[in-house]
Amino acid sequence: MSSEIRLRVLDAENLARLDEAARSILERTGIELPHEEALRLFADAGAVVDHPARRVRIPAKMVDDSLRVAGKRFTVYGRDRSRRAEFGVGKRNYNSIAGEAHWLEPSGRRRFATAEDVRTAATLSDALPGITIAGAMADPHDIPAASRCVEVAALLLESTTKPVTFWFHDRKSAALVMELFAAVCGSPEDLRDYPPSYAFLEPISPLRFPRDGVDLLFETAKAPLPVSIGPMAQSGLSAPVTLAGTLAQETAEILAGICLVQLIRPGTPVCFGGIPHAFDMRTTQMIFAGPEQAIMAVAMTEMGKHYGLPVYINVGLTDSKRVDAQAGLEIGATLLMGALAGADIFGHLGIAGVDQAASPEMLIFQHEVIGYVERVCRSFQVDGETLALDEINAAGPGGMFIAGEHTLRHFRTETWYPEILDRSYWDQWERGGRLDTETRVRDRLNTLLRERDIHPLPGETAREFGRILAAARKQVE
């Protein structure tokens, strides 16, 4: 049998207290929801709605009803349907960032992101086996905002056969994105069964919801696409400075989002996006990867699992702007803790610092850390074969195992072998140019881009994409 490592920070009593606190926030304080159609849905379902103030107070029974009907397992599929991300079944998934305003070049120069960067991002995520969902990484400034998400979605779907993620813009553009999805899946029915992405609803802490973010869900619900609900409450800024207070508020915001999604379309699959952050009072900057991030990520994983939901957490990130020792410490420590807590997906990967820029080099390095973490999570098997008693007896005192058949059978699976980290002898390292980690990451990046695979769309699908993109561009004329 194999061993399993699990990390916990909350006992049953504290889970119950956080749940009770979140429900109290929703019933007593409520949320602000600037969307008339959504307000009517809440009122009709029994919430206390103050229409002029756009305030909704949600009773505990509505929370219970929504949790009961919400979809708790889902899969998103690539064009190659064997490349998929499964949620709620005990698997770990990794996605690159859905989009950043800036792009970090190998020279260290930061510039505004472009459409071509989306192709680069898709190429990298497609080539890295540990990345399950390919994110756009770039929010390209050379495409008008009104049509941007449609064009970004098309670029991703043309450039990778994995599932994809990007930032939706509004309801009108979401309708065109759904047409792209139906085209690449084959039909609206296939889109329902094989969704290539999920929607992301980000409440604005404290306790507010964005109008366009809510509005577009009425389009994505038609499939329905799964919805990940992830507020980024910041301790001491947009949430109480105490971790417990931040977790209670974050949980309330997610539960409100689940109620909203289920009112729009009951049964829609949801993901519990527990992604709060601490706030640095010295720099007035959000903290991506401090110890508090790891602690809160583990706690939010436990809260999501308490409700029976798949969980999204922000770990494996760094406050550093480059691949250096700080990045290694922060990415490794937070990702390992989150993985050992049992979350379903980790992200968004490929960011330099706190949303300072998308960085292909950082994504390559994080992929190396994923390999390390996955090896830890796999742990080891204990049985007659792995105990190797016959091999120990045959070698005897002072013997060797390197030439044995048993070693040949198992060394590739028992030991993790990195692609980038250095384990060479000193002389080998010197002869190889005394390369540091950042240089090796850059060399790996250049190799992947040079050897990129092209995944052309089938002719009929490409023509349908052309029609949809023309309609999107017409919106901004």
Coordinates of C-alpha atoms in Angstrom, one line a residue:
M1 CA 0.0 0.0 0.0
S2 CA 1.1 3.6 -0.6
S3 CA 1.5 6.3 2.1
E4 CA -0.4 9.6 1.8
I5 CA 0.7 13.0 3.3
R6 CA -2.0 15.4 4.2
L7 CA -1.6 18.9 5.8
R8 CA -4.3 20.5 8.0
V9 CA -4.6 23.7 10.0
L10 CA -8.2 23.6 11.1
D11 CA -10.0 21.2 13.4
A12 CA -13.7 20.4 13.2
E13 CA -14.6 23.1 15.7
N14 CA -12.8 25.8 13.8
L15 CA -14.3 24.7 10.5
A16 CA -17.7 25.0 12.1
R17 CA -16.9 28.4 13.6
L18 CA -15.7 29.8 10.2
D19 CA -18.8 28.4 8.5
E20 CA -21.1 30.0 11.1
A21 CA -19.3 33.3 10.8
A22 CA -19.6 33.3 7.0
R23 CA -23.3 32.6 7.2
S24 CA -23.7 35.4 9.8
I25 CA -22.0 37.9 7.5
L26 CA -24.4 37.0 4.7
E27 CA -27.5 37.2 6.8
R28 CA -26.6 40.2 8.9
T29 CA -24.4 42.4 6.6
G30 CA -25.2 41.0 3.2
I31 CA -23.6 41.8 -0.2
E32 CA -23.8 44.6 -2.7
L33 CA -25.0 43.4 -6.1
P34 CA -25.4 46.0 -8.9
H35 CA -27.4 43.8 -11.3
E36 CA -31.2 44.1 -11.4
E37 CA -31.8 40.7 -13.0
A38 CA -29.7 39.0 -10.3
L39 CA -31.4 41.0 -7.5
R40 CA -34.8 39.8 -8.8
L41 CA -33.6 36.2 -8.7
F42 CA -32.5 36.6 -5.1
A43 CA -35.7 38.3 -4.1
D44 CA -37.8 35.6 -5.7
A45 CA -35.8 32.9 -3.9
G46 CA -36.4 34.4 -0.5
A47 CA -33.4 36.7 0.2
V48 CA -33.9 40.1 1.8
V49 CA -33.3 42.5 -1.0
D50 CA -33.0 46.3 -0.7
H51 CA -33.3 47.3 -4.3
P52 CA -32.3 51.0 -4.0
A53 CA -29.2 50.1 -2.0
R54 CA -28.5 47.0 -4.2
R55 CA -28.0 45.1 -1.0
V56 CA -28.9 41.4 -0.6
R57 CA -29.0 39.6 2.7
I58 CA -28.9 35.8 2.2
P59 CA -30.5 33.4 4.7
A60 CA -28.7 30.2 5.7
K61 CA -31.3 28.0 4.1
M62 CA -30.5 29.6 0.7
V63 CA -26.8 28.8 1.2
D64 CA -27.7 25.2 2.1
D65 CA -30.0 24.8 -0.9
S66 CA -27.4 26.2 -3.2
L67 CA -24.6 24.0 -1.9
R68 CA -26.9 21.0 -2.3
V69 CA -27.7 21.5 -5.9
A70 CA -24.3 22.9 -7.1
G71 CA -22.3 20.7 -9.3
K72 CA -19.3 19.4 -7.4
R73 CA -17.4 17.5 -10.1
F74 CA -16.5 18.7 -13.5
T75 CA -14.0 18.3 -16.3
V76 CA -12.7 20.9 -18.8
Y77 CA -11.3 19.5 -22.1
G78 CA -8.8 20.5 -24.7
R79 CA -9.3 20.1 -28.5
D80 CA -7.5 16.8 -27.8
R81 CA -10.0 15.4 -25.3
S82 CA -7.4 13.2 -23.7
R83 CA -5.8 16.5 -22.4
R84 CA -8.2 17.5 -19.7
A85 CA -8.4 18.9 -16.1
E86 CA -10.6 17.0 -13.7
F87 CA -12.1 18.7 -10.6
G88 CA -13.6 17.1 -7.5
V89 CA -12.0 13.7 -8.0
G90 CA -8.8 14.1 -6.1
K91 CA -6.5 15.2 -8.9
R92 CA -4.2 18.1 -8.9
N93 CA -4.3 20.6 -11.8
Y94 CA -2.1 23.6 -12.7
N95 CA -2.9 26.6 -14.9
S96 CA -0.9 29.5 -16.2
I97 CA -2.2 33.0 -15.6
A98 CA -5.3 34.1 -17.5
G99 CA -3.7 37.4 -18.4
E100 CA -1.4 40.2 -17.3
A101 CA -1.2 43.7 -18.6
H102 CA 2.6 43.6 -18.9
W103 CA 5.1 41.0 -20.4
L104 CA 8.6 40.4 -19.1
E105 CA 11.2 39.8 -21.8
P106 CA 14.4 37.7 -21.3
S107 CA 16.3 41.0 -21.2
G108 CA 14.4 42.0 -18.0
R109 CA 12.6 44.7 -19.9
R110 CA 8.9 45.1 -19.2
R111 CA 6.4 46.1 -21.9
F112 CA 2.7 46.0 -22.6
A113 CA 1.5 42.6 -23.6
T114 CA 0.5 41.8 -27.2
A115 CA -1.5 39.3 -29.1
E116 CA 1.7 37.5 -30.2
D117 CA 2.5 36.9 -26.5
V118 CA -0.8 34.9 -26.2
R119 CA 0.6 32.5 -28.9
T120 CA 3.8 32.2 -27.0
A121 CA 2.0 31.5 -23.7
A122 CA -0.2 28.9 -25.4
T123 CA 2.9 27.3 -26.9
L124 CA 4.7 27.0 -23.6
S125 CA 1.7 25.7 -21.7
D126 CA 1.1 23.2 -24.5
A127 CA 4.6 21.9 -24.3
L128 CA 4.9 21.7 -20.5
P129 CA 3.3 18.4 -19.4
G130 CA 2.7 19.6 -15.8
I131 CA 0.5 22.5 -16.9
T132 CA -3.0 21.2 -17.2
I133 CA -4.8 24.4 -18.4
A134 CA -3.2 26.8 -20.8
G135 CA -3.7 30.4 -19.7
A136 CA -3.4 33.4 -22.1
M137 CA -0.8 35.0 -19.7
A138 CA -1.1 38.2 -21.8
D139 CA -4.0 40.7 -21.7
P140 CA -3.0 42.2 -25.0
H141 CA -3.1 46.0 -25.4
D142 CA -3.0 45.8 -29.2
I143 CA -6.6 44.4 -29.3
P144 CA -9.5 46.7 -28.3
A145 CA -11.1 45.8 -24.9
A146 CA -14.5 45.2 -26.4
S147 CA -13.3 42.3 -28.6
R148 CA -10.2 41.3 -26.7
C149 CA -11.5 38.2 -24.9
V150 CA -13.0 36.8 -28.1
E151 CA -9.7 37.2 -30.0
V152 CA -7.6 35.9 -27.1
A153 CA -9.9 32.8 -26.8
A154 CA -9.5 32.2 -30.5
L155 CA -5.6 32.5 -30.3
L156 CA -5.5 30.1 -27.4
L157 CA -7.8 27.5 -29.1
E158 CA -5.7 27.8 -32.3
S159 CA -2.4 27.4 -30.5
T160 CA -2.9 24.6 -27.9
T161 CA -4.9 21.3 -27.7
K162 CA -5.2 21.7 -23.9
P163 CA -8.1 23.4 -22.0
V164 CA -7.7 27.1 -21.8
T165 CA -8.3 30.1 -19.5
F166 CA -8.4 33.8 -20.1
W167 CA -10.3 36.9 -18.8
F168 CA -13.9 37.2 -20.0
H169 CA -15.0 40.9 -20.6
D170 CA -18.7 41.3 -20.7
R171 CA -22.0 39.6 -21.7
K172 CA -21.9 40.5 -25.4
S173 CA -18.3 39.3 -25.9
A174 CA -19.0 36.2 -23.8
A175 CA -21.8 35.2 -26.2
L176 CA -19.3 35.2 -29.1
V177 CA -16.8 33.3 -27.0
M178 CA -19.4 30.6 -26.5
E179 CA -19.8 30.4 -30.2
L180 CA -16.1 29.8 -30.5
F181 CA -16.3 27.1 -27.9
A182 CA -19.3 25.4 -29.8
A183 CA -17.3 25.6 -33.0
V184 CA -14.2 24.0 -31.6
C185 CA -16.2 21.4 -29.7
G186 CA -18.3 20.5 -32.7
S187 CA -21.8 21.6 -31.6
P188 CA -23.6 23.2 -28.7
E189 CA -24.3 19.8 -27.3
D190 CA -20.7 18.8 -27.4
L191 CA -19.9 22.1 -25.6
R192 CA -22.2 21.1 -22.8
D193 CA -20.4 17.7 -22.5
Y194 CA -16.8 18.8 -23.2
P195 CA -16.4 22.5 -22.0
P196 CA -13.0 23.8 -23.0
S197 CA -12.8 26.4 -20.2
Y198 CA -14.5 27.7 -17.1
A199 CA -15.8 31.2 -16.1
F200 CA -14.2 33.1 -13.3
L201 CA -16.3 35.2 -11.0
E202 CA -14.3 37.5 -8.7
P203 CA -16.2 39.2 -6.0
I204 CA -14.7 42.6 -5.0
S205 CA -13.8 42.5 -1.4
P206 CA -15.4 43.4 0.9
L207 CA -18.8 41.9 -0.1
R208 CA -19.4 43.4 -3.5
F209 CA -19.9 41.9 -6.9
P210 CA -18.9 43.4 -10.3
R211 CA -21.8 44.1 -12.7
D212 CA -20.1 42.8 -15.9
G213 CA -18.7 39.8 -14.0
V214 CA -22.2 38.8 -12.9
D215 CA -23.8 39.7 -16.2
L216 CA -21.7 37.5 -18.4
L217 CA -22.6 34.5 -16.3
F218 CA -26.0 34.6 -17.9
E219 CA -24.3 33.7 -21.2
T220 CA -21.8 31.1 -19.9
A221 CA -24.6 29.4 -17.9
K222 CA -26.3 28.4 -21.2
A223 CA -23.8 25.6 -21.7
P224 CA -23.3 25.7 -18.7
L225 CA -19.6 26.4 -18.2
P226 CA -18.3 25.6 -14.7
V227 CA -17.7 28.7 -12.6
S228 CA -14.7 29.3 -10.3
I229 CA -15.6 31.8 -7.6
G230 CA -12.5 33.6 -6.2
P231 CA -12.4 36.8 -4.3
M232 CA -9.0 38.2 -3.4
A233 CA -9.7 39.6 0.1
Q234 CA -6.6 41.3 1.5
S235 CA -6.0 41.1 5.3
G236 CA -5.9 44.6 6.8
L237 CA -7.1 46.3 3.6
S238 CA -10.2 44.8 2.1
A239 CA -10.7 42.3 4.9
P240 CA -10.0 42.2 8.7
V241 CA -6.3 42.1 9.5
T242 CA -6.7 38.8 11.4
L243 CA -6.4 35.7 9.3
A244 CA -9.6 34.3 10.9
G245 CA -11.6 37.4 10.0
T246 CA -10.2 37.3 6.4
L247 CA -11.1 33.7 6.0
A248 CA -14.7 34.2 7.3
Q249 CA -15.3 37.1 5.0
E250 CA -13.7 35.3 2.0
T251 CA -15.9 32.3 2.7
A252 CA -19.0 34.4 2.8
E253 CA -18.1 36.0 -0.5
I254 CA -17.6 32.6 -2.1
L255 CA -20.9 31.3 -0.7
A256 CA -22.7 34.3 -2.0
G257 CA -21.2 33.6 -5.4
I258 CA -22.4 30.0 -5.3
C259 CA -25.9 31.1 -4.4
L260 CA -25.8 33.5 -7.4
V261 CA -24.6 30.9 -9.8
Q262 CA -27.2 28.4 -8.7
L263 CA -30.0 31.0 -9.0
I264 CA -28.9 31.7 -12.6
R265 CA -28.8 28.0 -13.5
P266 CA -29.2 25.3 -10.8
G267 CA -26.7 22.5 -11.0
T268 CA -23.9 24.6 -12.6
P269 CA -20.6 23.2 -11.4
V270 CA -18.6 25.5 -9.2
C271 CA -15.1 25.7 -7.8
F272 CA -14.4 27.2 -4.3
G273 CA -11.7 29.8 -5.1
G274 CA -10.2 30.4 -1.8
I275 CA -7.5 33.0 -2.8
P276 CA -7.2 35.6 0.0
H277 CA -3.9 37.4 0.5
A278 CA -2.1 39.3 3.2
F279 CA -1.3 43.0 2.8
D280 CA 2.1 44.5 3.5
M281 CA 1.7 47.6 5.6
R282 CA 5.3 48.7 4.8
T283 CA 5.1 48.6 1.0
T284 CA 1.3 49.0 0.7
Q285 CA 1.4 46.0 -1.7
M286 CA -0.5 42.7 -1.7
I287 CA 1.7 39.8 -0.6
F288 CA 1.6 36.9 -3.0
A289 CA 3.8 34.4 -1.2
G290 CA 4.3 35.1 2.5
P291 CA 3.9 32.4 5.1
E292 CA 0.3 33.7 5.7
Q293 CA -0.5 32.8 2.1
A294 CA 0.4 29.2 2.7
I295 CA -1.6 29.0 5.9
M296 CA -4.7 30.6 4.5
A297 CA -4.5 28.4 1.4
V298 CA -4.5 25.3 3.5
A299 CA -7.4 26.6 5.6
M300 CA -9.4 27.6 2.5
T301 CA -8.8 24.2 1.0
E302 CA -10.3 22.7 4.2
M303 CA -13.3 25.0 4.0
G304 CA -14.0 24.1 0.4
K305 CA -13.7 20.4 1.1
H306 CA -16.0 20.9 4.1
Y307 CA -18.7 21.9 1.6
G308 CA -17.8 19.0 -0.7
L309 CA -16.5 21.3 -3.5
P310 CA -13.4 21.3 -5.6
V311 CA -10.9 24.1 -4.5
Y312 CA -8.8 26.7 -6.3
I313 CA -6.0 28.3 -4.3
N314 CA -3.3 30.9 -5.1
V315 CA 0.0 29.1 -4.3
G316 CA 3.2 28.5 -6.2
L317 CA 3.5 32.3 -6.7
T318 CA 6.3 34.7 -5.7
D319 CA 6.7 38.3 -4.8
S320 CA 10.1 38.3 -6.7
K321 CA 10.4 39.9 -10.1
R322 CA 12.8 37.3 -11.4
V323 CA 13.8 33.6 -11.1
D324 CA 16.0 33.9 -8.0
A325 CA 16.4 32.4 -4.5
Q326 CA 13.4 34.3 -3.2
A327 CA 11.3 32.9 -6.0
G328 CA 12.5 29.4 -5.2
L329 CA 11.7 29.7 -1.5
E330 CA 8.2 31.2 -2.0
I331 CA 7.1 29.1 -5.0
G332 CA 8.3 25.9 -3.4
A333 CA 7.0 26.4 0.1
T334 CA 3.5 27.6 -0.8
L335 CA 2.9 25.2 -3.6
L336 CA 4.0 22.2 -1.5
M337 CA 1.7 23.2 1.4
G338 CA -1.2 23.8 -0.9
A339 CA -0.8 20.5 -2.7
L340 CA -0.5 18.6 0.6
A341 CA -3.7 20.2 1.7
G342 CA -5.5 18.5 -1.2
A343 CA -6.7 21.4 -3.4
D344 CA -7.7 20.7 -7.0
I345 CA -6.0 23.5 -8.9
F346 CA -3.2 26.0 -8.2
G347 CA -2.5 29.3 -9.9
H348 CA -2.2 31.5 -11.5
L349 CA 1.3 30.5 -12.6
G350 CA 3.7 32.5 -14.8
I351 CA 3.6 35.9 -12.9
A352 CA 6.6 37.9 -11.9
G353 CA 5.9 39.6 -8.6
V354 CA 2.4 40.7 -7.6
D355 CA 0.8 41.0 -11.0
Q356 CA 3.8 43.0 -12.2
A357 CA 4.1 41.1 -15.5
A358 CA 3.7 37.7 -17.2
S359 CA 7.0 35.9 -17.3
P360 CA 7.7 32.9 -19.5
E361 CA 10.8 32.2 -17.4
M362 CA 8.9 32.2 -14.2
L363 CA 6.4 29.7 -15.7
I364 CA 9.3 27.4 -16.8
F365 CA 10.7 27.5 -13.3
Q366 CA 7.4 26.9 -11.6
H367 CA 6.9 23.9 -13.9
E368 CA 10.1 22.5 -12.4
V369 CA 8.8 23.1 -8.9
I370 CA 5.6 21.3 -9.9
G371 CA 7.7 18.2 -10.7
Y372 CA 9.3 18.3 -7.3
V373 CA 6.0 18.8 -5.5
E374 CA 4.3 16.0 -7.5
R375 CA 7.0 13.6 -6.4
V376 CA 6.5 14.5 -2.8
C377 CA 2.7 14.1 -3.1
R378 CA 3.1 10.7 -4.7
S379 CA 5.1 9.6 -1.7
F380 CA 6.0 5.8 -2.0
Q381 CA 4.7 2.3 -2.2
V382 CA 5.3 -0.3 0.5
D383 CA 4.9 -3.9 -0.7
G384 CA 6.9 -7.0 -1.3
E385 CA 8.5 -5.6 -4.5
T386 CA 9.5 -2.3 -3.1
L387 CA 10.8 -3.6 0.3
A388 CA 13.4 -5.5 -1.8
L389 CA 14.3 -8.1 0.8
D390 CA 15.6 -10.6 -1.7
E391 CA 17.9 -7.9 -3.2
I392 CA 19.2 -6.8 0.2
N393 CA 19.9 -10.5 1.1
A394 CA 21.7 -11.0 -2.3
A395 CA 23.8 -7.9 -1.9
G396 CA 24.7 -8.7 1.7
P397 CA 27.0 -6.5 3.9
G398 CA 29.1 -4.2 1.8
G399 CA 27.3 -5.1 -1.5
M400 CA 26.1 -2.8 -4.3
F401 CA 22.7 -2.4 -5.9
I402 CA 23.5 -0.2 -8.9
A403 CA 23.7 -3.0 -11.5
G404 CA 20.7 -5.0 -10.2
E405 CA 17.6 -5.8 -12.3
H406 CA 15.5 -4.4 -9.4
T407 CA 17.3 -1.0 -9.7
L408 CA 16.7 -0.9 -13.4
R409 CA 13.0 -1.6 -12.9
H410 CA 12.5 1.2 -10.4
F411 CA 15.1 4.0 -10.5
R412 CA 13.1 6.1 -13.0
T413 CA 9.9 6.0 -10.8
E414 CA 11.4 6.1 -7.3
T415 CA 13.7 9.1 -8.0
W416 CA 12.7 12.5 -9.5
Y417 CA 15.1 13.8 -12.1
P418 CA 14.9 17.6 -12.8
E419 CA 15.2 19.3 -16.2
I420 CA 16.6 22.5 -14.9
L421 CA 18.0 22.2 -11.3
D422 CA 21.7 21.5 -11.1
R423 CA 23.0 18.3 -9.6
S424 CA 26.3 17.9 -11.5
Y425 CA 29.8 17.5 -10.1
W426 CA 31.8 20.8 -9.7
D427 CA 34.0 20.1 -12.7
Q428 CA 31.0 19.3 -14.9
W429 CA 29.3 22.6 -13.8
E430 CA 32.5 24.6 -14.6
R431 CA 32.9 23.0 -18.0
G432 CA 29.2 23.7 -18.7
G433 CA 29.8 27.5 -18.2
R434 CA 28.9 27.7 -14.4
L435 CA 25.3 28.4 -15.3
D436 CA 22.9 29.7 -12.7
T437 CA 19.2 28.7 -12.5
E438 CA 17.9 31.7 -14.3
T439 CA 20.2 31.1 -17.3
R440 CA 19.2 27.4 -17.4
V441 CA 15.6 28.5 -17.4
R442 CA 16.2 30.8 -20.3
D443 CA 17.9 28.1 -22.3
R444 CA 15.0 25.8 -21.7
L445 CA 12.5 28.5 -22.8
N446 CA 14.4 29.1 -26.0
T447 CA 14.4 25.3 -26.7
L448 CA 10.7 25.0 -26.2
L449 CA 9.9 28.0 -28.4
R450 CA 12.3 26.7 -31.1
E451 CA 10.7 23.3 -31.1
R452 CA 7.1 24.5 -30.8
D453 CA 4.3 22.3 -32.2
I454 CA 1.7 23.9 -34.4
H455 CA -1.9 22.7 -33.9
P456 CA -3.9 24.0 -36.9
L457 CA -7.7 24.1 -36.6
P458 CA -9.7 21.9 -39.1
G459 CA -10.7 23.9 -42.1
E460 CA -14.4 24.2 -41.3
T461 CA -13.7 25.3 -37.7
A462 CA -11.1 27.9 -38.9
R463 CA -13.7 29.4 -41.2
E464 CA -16.3 29.5 -38.4
F465 CA -13.7 31.2 -36.2
G466 CA -13.2 33.8 -39.0
R467 CA -16.9 34.6 -39.0
I468 CA -17.1 35.0 -35.2
L469 CA -14.0 37.1 -35.0
A470 CA -15.3 39.4 -37.8
A471 CA -18.5 39.9 -35.7
A472 CA -16.4 40.6 -32.6
R473 CA -14.3 43.2 -34.4
K474 CA -17.4 44.9 -35.8
Q475 CA -18.5 45.6 -32.2
V476 CA -15.7 48.1 -31.8
E477 CA -16.0 49.9 -35.2

